[in-house]
Each structure stands twice: as structure tokens, then as C-alpha cells.
Coordinates of C-alpha atoms in Angstrom, one line a residue:
X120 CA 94.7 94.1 63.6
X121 CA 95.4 95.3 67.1
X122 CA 97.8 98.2 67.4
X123 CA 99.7 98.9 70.4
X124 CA 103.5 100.6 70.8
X125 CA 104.5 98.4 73.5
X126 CA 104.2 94.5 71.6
X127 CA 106.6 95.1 68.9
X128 CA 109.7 93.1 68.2
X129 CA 112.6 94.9 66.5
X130 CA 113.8 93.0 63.5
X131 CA 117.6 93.3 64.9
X132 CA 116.6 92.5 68.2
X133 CA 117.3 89.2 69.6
X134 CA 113.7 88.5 69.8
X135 CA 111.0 88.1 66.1
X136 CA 107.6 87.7 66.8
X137 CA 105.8 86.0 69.8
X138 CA 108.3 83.5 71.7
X139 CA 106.9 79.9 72.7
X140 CA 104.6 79.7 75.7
X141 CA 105.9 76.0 76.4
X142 CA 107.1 75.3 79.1
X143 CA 105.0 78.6 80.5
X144 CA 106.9 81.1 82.8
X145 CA 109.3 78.9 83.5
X146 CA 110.7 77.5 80.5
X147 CA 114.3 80.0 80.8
X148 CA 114.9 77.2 83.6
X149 CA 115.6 74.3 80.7
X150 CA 118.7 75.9 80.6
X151 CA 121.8 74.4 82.2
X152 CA 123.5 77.9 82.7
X153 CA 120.6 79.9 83.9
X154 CA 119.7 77.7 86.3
X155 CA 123.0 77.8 88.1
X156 CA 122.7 81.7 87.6
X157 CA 118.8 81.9 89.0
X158 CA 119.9 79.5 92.2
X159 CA 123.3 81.3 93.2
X160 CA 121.3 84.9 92.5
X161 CA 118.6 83.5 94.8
X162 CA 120.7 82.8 97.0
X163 CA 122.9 85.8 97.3
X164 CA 119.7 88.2 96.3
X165 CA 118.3 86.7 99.9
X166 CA 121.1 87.4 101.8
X167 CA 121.1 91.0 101.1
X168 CA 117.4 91.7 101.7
X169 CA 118.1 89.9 105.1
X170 CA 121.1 92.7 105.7
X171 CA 119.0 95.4 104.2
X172 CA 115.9 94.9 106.5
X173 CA 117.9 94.0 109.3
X174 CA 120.2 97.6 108.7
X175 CA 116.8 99.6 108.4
X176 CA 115.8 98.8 111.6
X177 CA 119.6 99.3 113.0
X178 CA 119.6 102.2 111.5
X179 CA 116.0 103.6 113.2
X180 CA 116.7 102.4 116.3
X181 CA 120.1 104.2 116.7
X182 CA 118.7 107.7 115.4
X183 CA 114.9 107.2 116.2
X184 CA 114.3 109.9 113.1
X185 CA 112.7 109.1 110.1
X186 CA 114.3 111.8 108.3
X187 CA 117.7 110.5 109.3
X188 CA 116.6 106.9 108.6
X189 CA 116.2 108.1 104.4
X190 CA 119.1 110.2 104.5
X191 CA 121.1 106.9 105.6
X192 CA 119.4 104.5 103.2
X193 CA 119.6 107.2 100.3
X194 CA 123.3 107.2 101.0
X195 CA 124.2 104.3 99.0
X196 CA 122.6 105.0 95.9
X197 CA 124.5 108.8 95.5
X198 CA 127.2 107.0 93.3
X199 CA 124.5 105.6 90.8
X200 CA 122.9 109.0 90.7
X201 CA 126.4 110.6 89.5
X202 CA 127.7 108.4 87.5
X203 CA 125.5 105.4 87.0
X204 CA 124.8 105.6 83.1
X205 CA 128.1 105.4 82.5
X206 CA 128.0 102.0 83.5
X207 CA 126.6 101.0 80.8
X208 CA 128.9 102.1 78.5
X209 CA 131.8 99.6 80.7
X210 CA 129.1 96.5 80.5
X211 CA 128.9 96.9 76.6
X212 CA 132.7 96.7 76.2
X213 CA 133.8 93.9 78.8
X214 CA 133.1 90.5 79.0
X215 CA 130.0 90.6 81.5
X216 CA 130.7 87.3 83.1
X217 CA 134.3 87.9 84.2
X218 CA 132.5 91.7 85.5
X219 CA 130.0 90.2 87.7
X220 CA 132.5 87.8 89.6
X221 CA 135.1 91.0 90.4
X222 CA 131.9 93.1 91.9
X223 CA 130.1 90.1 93.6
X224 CA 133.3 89.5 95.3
X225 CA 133.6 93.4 96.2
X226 CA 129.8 93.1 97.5
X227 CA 131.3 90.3 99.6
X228 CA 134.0 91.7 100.9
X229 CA 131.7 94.8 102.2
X230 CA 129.2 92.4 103.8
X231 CA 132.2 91.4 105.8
X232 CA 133.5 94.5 106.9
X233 CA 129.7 95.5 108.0
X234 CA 129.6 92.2 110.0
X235 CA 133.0 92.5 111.9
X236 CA 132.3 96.1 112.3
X237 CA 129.1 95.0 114.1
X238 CA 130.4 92.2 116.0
X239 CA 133.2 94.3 117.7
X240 CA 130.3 96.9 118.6
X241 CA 131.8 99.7 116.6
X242 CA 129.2 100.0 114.6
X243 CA 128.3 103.7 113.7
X244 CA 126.3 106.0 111.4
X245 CA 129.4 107.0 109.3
X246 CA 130.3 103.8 109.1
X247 CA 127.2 102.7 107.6
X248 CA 127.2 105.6 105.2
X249 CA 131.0 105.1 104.0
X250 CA 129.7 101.2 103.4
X251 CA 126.9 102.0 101.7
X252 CA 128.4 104.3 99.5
X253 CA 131.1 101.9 98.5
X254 CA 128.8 99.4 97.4
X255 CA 126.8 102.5 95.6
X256 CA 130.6 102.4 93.4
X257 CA 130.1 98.8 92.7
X258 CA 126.4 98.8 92.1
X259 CA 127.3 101.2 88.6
X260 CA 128.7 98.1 86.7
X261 CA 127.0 95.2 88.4
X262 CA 123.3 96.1 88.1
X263 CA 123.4 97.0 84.1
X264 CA 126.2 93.8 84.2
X265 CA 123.5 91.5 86.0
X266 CA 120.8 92.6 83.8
X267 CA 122.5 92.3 80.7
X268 CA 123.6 89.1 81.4
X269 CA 120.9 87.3 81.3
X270 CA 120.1 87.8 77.6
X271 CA 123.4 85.8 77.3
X272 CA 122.7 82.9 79.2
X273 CA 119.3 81.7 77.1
X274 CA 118.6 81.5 73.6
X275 CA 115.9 84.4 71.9
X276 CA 112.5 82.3 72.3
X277 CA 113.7 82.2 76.2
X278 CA 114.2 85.4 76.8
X279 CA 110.4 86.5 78.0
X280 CA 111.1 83.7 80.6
X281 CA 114.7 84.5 81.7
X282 CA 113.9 88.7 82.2
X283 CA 110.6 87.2 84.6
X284 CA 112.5 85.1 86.4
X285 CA 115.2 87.4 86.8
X286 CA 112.4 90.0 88.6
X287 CA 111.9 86.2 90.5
X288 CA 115.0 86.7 91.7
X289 CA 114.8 90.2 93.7
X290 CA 110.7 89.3 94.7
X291 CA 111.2 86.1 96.1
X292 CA 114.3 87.2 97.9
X293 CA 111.8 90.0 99.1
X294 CA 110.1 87.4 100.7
X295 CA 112.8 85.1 101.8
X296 CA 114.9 87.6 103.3
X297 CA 112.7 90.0 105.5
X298 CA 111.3 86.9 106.9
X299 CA 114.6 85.4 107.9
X300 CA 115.8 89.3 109.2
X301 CA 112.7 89.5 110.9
X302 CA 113.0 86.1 112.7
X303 CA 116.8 86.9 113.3
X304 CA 116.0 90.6 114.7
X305 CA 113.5 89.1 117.4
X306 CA 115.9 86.0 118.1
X307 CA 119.0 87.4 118.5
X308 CA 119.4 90.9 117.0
X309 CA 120.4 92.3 113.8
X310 CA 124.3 91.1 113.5
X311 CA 123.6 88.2 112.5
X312 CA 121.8 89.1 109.6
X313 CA 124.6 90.4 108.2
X314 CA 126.5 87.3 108.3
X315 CA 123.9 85.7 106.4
X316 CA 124.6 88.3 103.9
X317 CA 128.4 87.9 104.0
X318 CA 128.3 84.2 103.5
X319 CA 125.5 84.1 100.8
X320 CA 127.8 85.9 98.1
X321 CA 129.8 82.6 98.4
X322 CA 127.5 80.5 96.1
X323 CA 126.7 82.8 93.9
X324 CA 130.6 83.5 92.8
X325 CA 131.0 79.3 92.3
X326 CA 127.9 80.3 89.8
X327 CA 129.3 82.7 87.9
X328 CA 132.7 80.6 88.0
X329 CA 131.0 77.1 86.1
X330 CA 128.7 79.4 83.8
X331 CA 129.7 79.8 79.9
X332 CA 127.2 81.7 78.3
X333 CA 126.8 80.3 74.7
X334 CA 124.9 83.4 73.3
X335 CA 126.3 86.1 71.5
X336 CA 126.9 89.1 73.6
X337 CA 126.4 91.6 71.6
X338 CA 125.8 92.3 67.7
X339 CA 128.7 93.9 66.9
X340 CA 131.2 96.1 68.7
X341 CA 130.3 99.3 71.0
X342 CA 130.3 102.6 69.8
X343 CA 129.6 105.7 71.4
X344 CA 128.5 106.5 75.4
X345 CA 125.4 107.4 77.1
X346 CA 124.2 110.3 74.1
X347 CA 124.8 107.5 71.7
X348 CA 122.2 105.4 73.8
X349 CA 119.9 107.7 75.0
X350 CA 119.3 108.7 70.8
X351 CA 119.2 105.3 70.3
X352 CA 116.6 105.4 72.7
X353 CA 114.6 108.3 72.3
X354 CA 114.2 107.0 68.3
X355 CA 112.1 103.9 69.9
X356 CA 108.8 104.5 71.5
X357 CA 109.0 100.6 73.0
X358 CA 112.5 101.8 75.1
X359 CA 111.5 105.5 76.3
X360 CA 108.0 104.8 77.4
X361 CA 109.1 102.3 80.1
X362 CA 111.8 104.4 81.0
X363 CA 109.9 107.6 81.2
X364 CA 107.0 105.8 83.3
X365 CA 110.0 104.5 85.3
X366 CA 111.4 108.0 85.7
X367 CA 108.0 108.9 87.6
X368 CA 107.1 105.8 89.4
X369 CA 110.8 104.7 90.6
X370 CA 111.4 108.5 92.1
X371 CA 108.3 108.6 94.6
X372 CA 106.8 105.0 94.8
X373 CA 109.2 102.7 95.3
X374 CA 110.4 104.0 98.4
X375 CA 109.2 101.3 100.5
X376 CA 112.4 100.7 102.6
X377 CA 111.7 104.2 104.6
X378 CA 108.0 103.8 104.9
X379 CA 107.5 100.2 106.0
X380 CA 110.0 100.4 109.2
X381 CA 107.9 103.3 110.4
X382 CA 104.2 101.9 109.4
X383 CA 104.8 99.1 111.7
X384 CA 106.8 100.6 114.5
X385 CA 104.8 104.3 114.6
X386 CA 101.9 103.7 113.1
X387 CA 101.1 100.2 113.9
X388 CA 102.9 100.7 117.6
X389 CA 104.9 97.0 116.6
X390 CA 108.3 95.7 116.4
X391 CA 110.8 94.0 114.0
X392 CA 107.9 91.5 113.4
X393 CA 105.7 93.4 112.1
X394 CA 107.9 94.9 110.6
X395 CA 109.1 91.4 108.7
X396 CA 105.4 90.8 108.4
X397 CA 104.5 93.9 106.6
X398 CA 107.9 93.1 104.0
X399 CA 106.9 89.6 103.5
X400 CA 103.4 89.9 102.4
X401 CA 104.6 93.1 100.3
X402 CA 107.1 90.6 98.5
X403 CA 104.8 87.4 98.4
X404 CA 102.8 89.8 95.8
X405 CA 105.7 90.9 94.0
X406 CA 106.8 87.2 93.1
X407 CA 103.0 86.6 91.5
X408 CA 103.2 89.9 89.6
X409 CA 106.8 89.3 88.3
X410 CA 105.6 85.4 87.0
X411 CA 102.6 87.1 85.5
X412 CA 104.7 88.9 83.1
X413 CA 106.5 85.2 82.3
X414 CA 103.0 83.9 81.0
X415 CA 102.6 87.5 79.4
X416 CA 105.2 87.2 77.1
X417 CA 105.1 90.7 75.3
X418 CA 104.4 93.3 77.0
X419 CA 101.9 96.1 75.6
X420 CA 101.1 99.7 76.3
X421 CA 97.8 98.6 77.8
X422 CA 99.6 96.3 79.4
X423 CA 101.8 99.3 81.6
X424 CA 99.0 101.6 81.7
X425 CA 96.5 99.2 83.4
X426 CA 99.0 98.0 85.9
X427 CA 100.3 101.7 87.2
X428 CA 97.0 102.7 87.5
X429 CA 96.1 99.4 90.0
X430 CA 99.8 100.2 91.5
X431 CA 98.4 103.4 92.5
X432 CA 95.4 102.6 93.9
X433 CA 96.5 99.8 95.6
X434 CA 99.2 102.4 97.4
X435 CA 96.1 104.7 98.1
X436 CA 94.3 101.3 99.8
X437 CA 97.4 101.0 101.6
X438 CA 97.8 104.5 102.9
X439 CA 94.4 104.4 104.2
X440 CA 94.4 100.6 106.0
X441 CA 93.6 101.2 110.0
X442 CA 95.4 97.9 111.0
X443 CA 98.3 95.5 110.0
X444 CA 95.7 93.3 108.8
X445 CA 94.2 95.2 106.2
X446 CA 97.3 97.2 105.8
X447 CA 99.2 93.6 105.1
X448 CA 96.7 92.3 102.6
X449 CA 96.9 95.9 101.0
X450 CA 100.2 95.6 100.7
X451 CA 100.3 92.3 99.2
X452 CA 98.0 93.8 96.3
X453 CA 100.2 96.5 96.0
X454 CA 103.4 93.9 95.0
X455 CA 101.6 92.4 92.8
X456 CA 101.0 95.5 90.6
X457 CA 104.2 97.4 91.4
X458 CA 105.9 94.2 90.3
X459 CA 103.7 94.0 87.6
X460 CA 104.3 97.3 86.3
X461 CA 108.4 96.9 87.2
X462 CA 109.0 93.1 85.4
X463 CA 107.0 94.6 82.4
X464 CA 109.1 97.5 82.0
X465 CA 112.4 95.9 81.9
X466 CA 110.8 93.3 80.0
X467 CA 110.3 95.4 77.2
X468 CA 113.6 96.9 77.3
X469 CA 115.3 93.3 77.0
X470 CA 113.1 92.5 74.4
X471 CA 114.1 95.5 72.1
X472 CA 117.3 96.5 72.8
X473 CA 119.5 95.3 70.2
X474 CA 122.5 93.7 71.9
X475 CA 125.1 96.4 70.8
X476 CA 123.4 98.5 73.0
X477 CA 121.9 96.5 76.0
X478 CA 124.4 97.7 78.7
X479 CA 123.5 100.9 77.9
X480 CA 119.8 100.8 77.8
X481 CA 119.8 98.6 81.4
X482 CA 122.1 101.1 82.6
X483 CA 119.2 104.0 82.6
X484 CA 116.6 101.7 83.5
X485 CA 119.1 100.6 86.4
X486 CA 119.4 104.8 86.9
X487 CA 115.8 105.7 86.6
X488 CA 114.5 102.6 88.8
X489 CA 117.3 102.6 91.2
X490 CA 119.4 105.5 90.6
X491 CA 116.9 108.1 92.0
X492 CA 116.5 106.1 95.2
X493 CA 118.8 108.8 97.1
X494 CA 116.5 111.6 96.0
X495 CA 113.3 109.3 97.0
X496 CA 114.2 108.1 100.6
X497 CA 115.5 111.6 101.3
X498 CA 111.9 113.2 100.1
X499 CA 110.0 110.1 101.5
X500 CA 112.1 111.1 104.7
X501 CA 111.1 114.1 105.3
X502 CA 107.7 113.7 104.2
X503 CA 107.3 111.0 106.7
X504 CA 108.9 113.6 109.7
X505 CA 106.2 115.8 108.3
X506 CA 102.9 114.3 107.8
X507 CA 103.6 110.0 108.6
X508 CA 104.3 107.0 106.0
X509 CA 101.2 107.1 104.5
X510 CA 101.7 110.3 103.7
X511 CA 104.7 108.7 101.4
X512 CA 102.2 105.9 100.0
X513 CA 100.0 108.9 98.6
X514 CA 102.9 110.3 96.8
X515 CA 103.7 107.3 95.6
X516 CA 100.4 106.9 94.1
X517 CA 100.1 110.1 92.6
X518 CA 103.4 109.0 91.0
X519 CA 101.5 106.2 89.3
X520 CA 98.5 108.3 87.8
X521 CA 100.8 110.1 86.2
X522 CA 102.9 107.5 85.2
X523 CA 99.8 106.1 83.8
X524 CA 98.7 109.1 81.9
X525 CA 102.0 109.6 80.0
X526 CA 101.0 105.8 78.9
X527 CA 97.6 107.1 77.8
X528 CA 99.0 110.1 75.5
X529 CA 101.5 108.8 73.9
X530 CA 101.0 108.4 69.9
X531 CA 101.0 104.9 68.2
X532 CA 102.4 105.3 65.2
X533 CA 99.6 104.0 62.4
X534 CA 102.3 101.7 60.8
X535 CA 102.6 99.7 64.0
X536 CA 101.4 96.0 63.8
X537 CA 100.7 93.9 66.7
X538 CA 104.3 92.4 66.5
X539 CA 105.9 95.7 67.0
X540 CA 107.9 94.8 63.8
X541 CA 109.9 97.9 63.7
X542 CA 113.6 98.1 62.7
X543 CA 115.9 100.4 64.8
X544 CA 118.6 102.0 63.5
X545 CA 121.6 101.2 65.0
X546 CA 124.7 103.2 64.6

């Protein structure tokens, strides 16, 4: 039998053996409660994307530095960086439902302020900084919150499906919302983009409001803090490999929000079409490679090696493309595997987490996906000042080889069955 650390199931986690493929990739949407979640996420998911494209280009226009542009964007994930573990420990604790509606509505309420600050023309670098890093605050509980979440609203056979669709949710709002930006930019500028934003939170809040989730939360009450979860983690090969590879990839390849803005406007000599252009096709692939992992099911070690090693050459493709046109079709093959290689990861951590711990073991993926974002755009900054975006898209896929190598050393233990029937020990 076929042996590979990354397909086994936990006997105390929520899912045993292989879920059902019917219904395919889509069969988390047969629930009543996660489909109102999936729309109103949609929704609201779009909405930011518009703001954070249109903001990007705000932001290089008014400093014309791409140093300055990373410094800005890395501004809002500081707070995450600091203190965004301990987030985890909060979403274990509280009753996630009630969480997400207080910091959807704070999101809200800053997607406000950023639109009346822009409409009165007092729109400023500080400004944008001091917005940023309040959301940063609100992004410690919601992102473990939103992620966690999701194993409540389906029952275990579904949950393959629901942690896909949730990666849906951010790729096809990758597509969605740098098109609308990019159509808003060249119409009529980059305010309105962020009154898209502003009134998007609006459905998503009257989904969280009619939604009851009717699965268990947790196992049994939370103990402990971040040590308790990270030797909870470290004592499962099926939760720190992702993480680790995560650790690597999410620091220097994911760092797409300084490099694209300056491909098309420096490198490409376009504007906030291109621009749009160049984030659309990059998302169109990422909504194909987060469905893949739906008709995946499990993921396995293979499964993450393979993928971060076509993430990185498809990077390499990318920083060597002479035009938009092979730079766009590049970058449409580099969503795919990046996404790939992303929905897989978290995949595996829903899948064998035990509940009791969940919040906690999002919470570091959240920190080592997200998290190290300020340190990223700040290196992929400067490196971009120094030696051009594709400079950045080599790092990145550097990142991935190595990524991909930790994948190839690590030891299966000879007990491990293709299941992944393992038992953690929970505390």
C-alpha cells in the first residue's frame, strides 16, 4: 500500500478515511448555511480586492517609489506579525459566529472612513498607513475566525469541499475585483472603488446574521495558548509540513501586490489596465487550482511537492516573459499552482486539526501565509528599487524549490497507511 505523510486522517479529527466525491468539488454547497456564507464572502471578498488594487495604484501614483509602495502595503499586516497567533487562542474560546459579525462590521466601518477620506480629497500616506494598520488589529481574530468557521457550517464528509471553496472565495474575488478596480480606475478613478468596498460588507453581515452552524465547534473545551498548539503541532507531520512549506513560500512568493503594479506600469510601460489585466488572468488560474484541490480530496506529500516545484517554475516563466502577453498567460499558470500549492496546505490543516485546537492551528497558518506579508512587500520593495519586479518573481521562485525540497526530506514514518490513520494526542 501507498505511503505518504500528507493523506492521513486523524482518528479524532473531524474527518475518517476518504470523504465522498459526489457531488464533486462542489458538493459543500448542498448546505443551506454554507451557501449563504460562500455568497455574502463572495461578495464582501470582491469588494476588498476592488479597494486593494484600486489603493496599490493610489498609493504608486502619489509616491512614484516602489520601495515606498511595499513599505505602505506591508503596513497593514505589522499587527498580524506581533500578535497574530494569539488569535487563535480568542477563536478557540468564543463563539466564532457572533466574532466574525463584530470584525466584519469593524472592516466596514474602515472601508468608510477610507472612502470619505478620499472623497473630501484628504487623502494621505499616513492616513492610509493608520487605516491599514487598524484593519491589521481586526485581521488577528477574523482570519483564524473565518477559517475556522467553515468546519462548523458542513458536516465531516463536506469538509474537503467547504476548505476548496473557501480558497474559491479569495481566487474568484481575485478575479472579480481587479477587473471591476481596473475598469473603475480607467472610468472614473480610484474612489470609487472604495465605495464598492464599503458597501459590500453589507451582505455579508445579513449572512452571518441568518446562519446557525449545526456542527460542533469544537471537541471539548480550550486549553493552553500558542506553545500548547504549536506542540500540538510539531507532534504531527500532516500540520507542520504545510506550515513549514508555508513559512518559505508565503515570505518571498506571494508578494504579488508590489510586483504586479510595477510589471505593467515600468516594465510593460501600461496603465491601470494592464495593470487589472495582469491581476485578472493571475486570479482566473487561482480559482482552477483552488477547485482542483475540491476533486482532490486528500491532499498528499506528493501532492505539495509537485505543485511548489510548478509554482516556481511557473514564477521563473513569469520573470522572464518579454510582453504582457506571454507575461499574462504566465501568470495565469502561475495561479493555478500557487493556488494549488495554497488550498492544499490549508486543506490539510482543516482536515487534521482536531477541533479543540482548530483556531489555533489556522491562526499560524493565517501568520505564516499572511502574517509575514510586512516583511515580504518590504524585501520585495526594495528588491524591486534595486534590480525590477522580476527580480521579486525569481525570489519568489527560489522560495518554492526550497519549499519543495523540505517536502522531499522529510521522513514518512513506516507505520503510515495511505489513510493517514494516525491518532493525535490531544491535551
Amino acid at each position: 500500500m501507498e505511503r505518504d505523510a500528507l493523506a492521513v486522517v486523524p482518528e479524532a479529527a473531524p474527518v475518517v478515511g476518504r470523504p465522498p466525491r459526489s457531488g464533486g468539488a462542489f458538493r459543500a454547497l448542498r448546505v443551506a448555511a454554507f451557501r449563504r456564507y460562500f455568497a455574502g464572502q463572495v461578495v464582501s471578498a470582491s469588494g476588498t480586492f476592488v479597494q486593494q488594487t484600486a489603493l496599490a495604484w493610489a498609493v504608486l501614483n502619489m509616491t512614484g517609489s516602489a520601495s515606498k509602495l511595499g513599505l505602505v502595503l506591508a503596513s497593514g499586516g505589522v499587527p498580524y506579525l506581533l500578535f497574530g497567533p494569539l488569535g487563535g487562542r480568542l477563536v478557540d474560546r468564543v463563539d466564532n459566529r457572533r466574532l466574525l459579525l463584530a470584525t466584519q462590521a469593524c472592516y466596514g466601518l474602515l472601508a468608510v472612513a477610507l472612502w470619505l477620506l478620499a472623497s473630501a480629497g484628504r487623502l494621505s500616506i499616513p492616513l492610509i498607513v493608520s487605516l491599514s494598520v487598524a484593519g491589521g488589529f481586526v485581521q488577528i481574530a477574523d482570519s483564524p475566525a473565518r477559517l475556522a468557521f467553515v468546519g462548523q457550517l458542513v458536516p465531516a464528509p463536506d469538509l474537503a469541499s467547504a476548505v476548496s471553496l473557501n480558497g474559491v472565495i479569495m481566487n474568484s474575488s481575485r478575479v472579480i475585483g481587479p477587473a471591476v478596480a481596473g475598469l473603475l480606475i480607467v472610468e472614473v478613478g480610484t474612489t470609487p472603488c472604495f465605495a464598492v468596498n464599503a458597501v459590500s460588507y453589507a451582505l455579508v453581515l445579513l449572512a452571518l446574521a441568518t446562519i446557525h452552524p449545526s456542527v460542533p465547534a469544537r471537541s471539548g473545551p480550550a486549553r493552553g495558548g500558542v506553545g500548547e498548539a504549536l506542540s500540538y503541532v510539531r507532534g504531527h507531520q500532516q500540520l507542520y509540513l504545510p506550515l513549514a512549506m508555508m513559512a518559505l513560500v508565503g515570505l518571498v512568493a506571494f508578494n504579488f501586490n508590489v510586483a504586479l503594479p510595477l510589471l505593467a506600469k515600468d516594465t510593460y510601460h501600461g496603465g491601470g489596465g494592464t495593470y487589472g489585466l495582469l491581476s485578472v488572468l493571475l486570479s482566473i488560474g487561482s480559482v482552477a487550482g483552488s477547485l482542483a484541490v475540491g476533486m482532490i480530496g486528500h491532499p498528499r506529500r506528493r501532492y505539495l511537492l509537485g505543485s511548489s516545484l510548478a509554482f516556481g517554475a511557473c514564477l521563473a516563466l513569469a520573470a522572464a516573459a518579454p510582453n504582457v502577453a506571454t507575461g499574462g498567460i504566465a501568470l495565469l499558470l502561475t495561479g493555478f499552482s500557487g493556488y494549488l500549492l495554497v488550498t492544499m496546505a490549508s486543506t490539510a490543516l482543516q482536515l487534521h486539526a482536531d477541533p479543540a485546537y482548530r483556531g489555533r492551528v489556522m491562526a499560524l497558518w493565517v501568520f505564516v501565509y499572511l502574517g509575514t506579508t510586512p516583511v515580504g512587500n518590504i524585501l520585495a520593495g526594495w528588491l524591486s528599487a534595486a534590480e525590477g519586479p522580476r527580480a521579486v518573481l525569481l525570489a519568489g521562485a527560489v522560495s518554492c524549490l526550497a519549499a519543495a525540497g523540505l517536502a522531499a526530506r522529510v521522513h514518512t514514518p513506516p507505520d503510515v497507511d495511505a489513510e493517514f490513520r494516525v491518532t493525535p494526542t490531544v491535551r
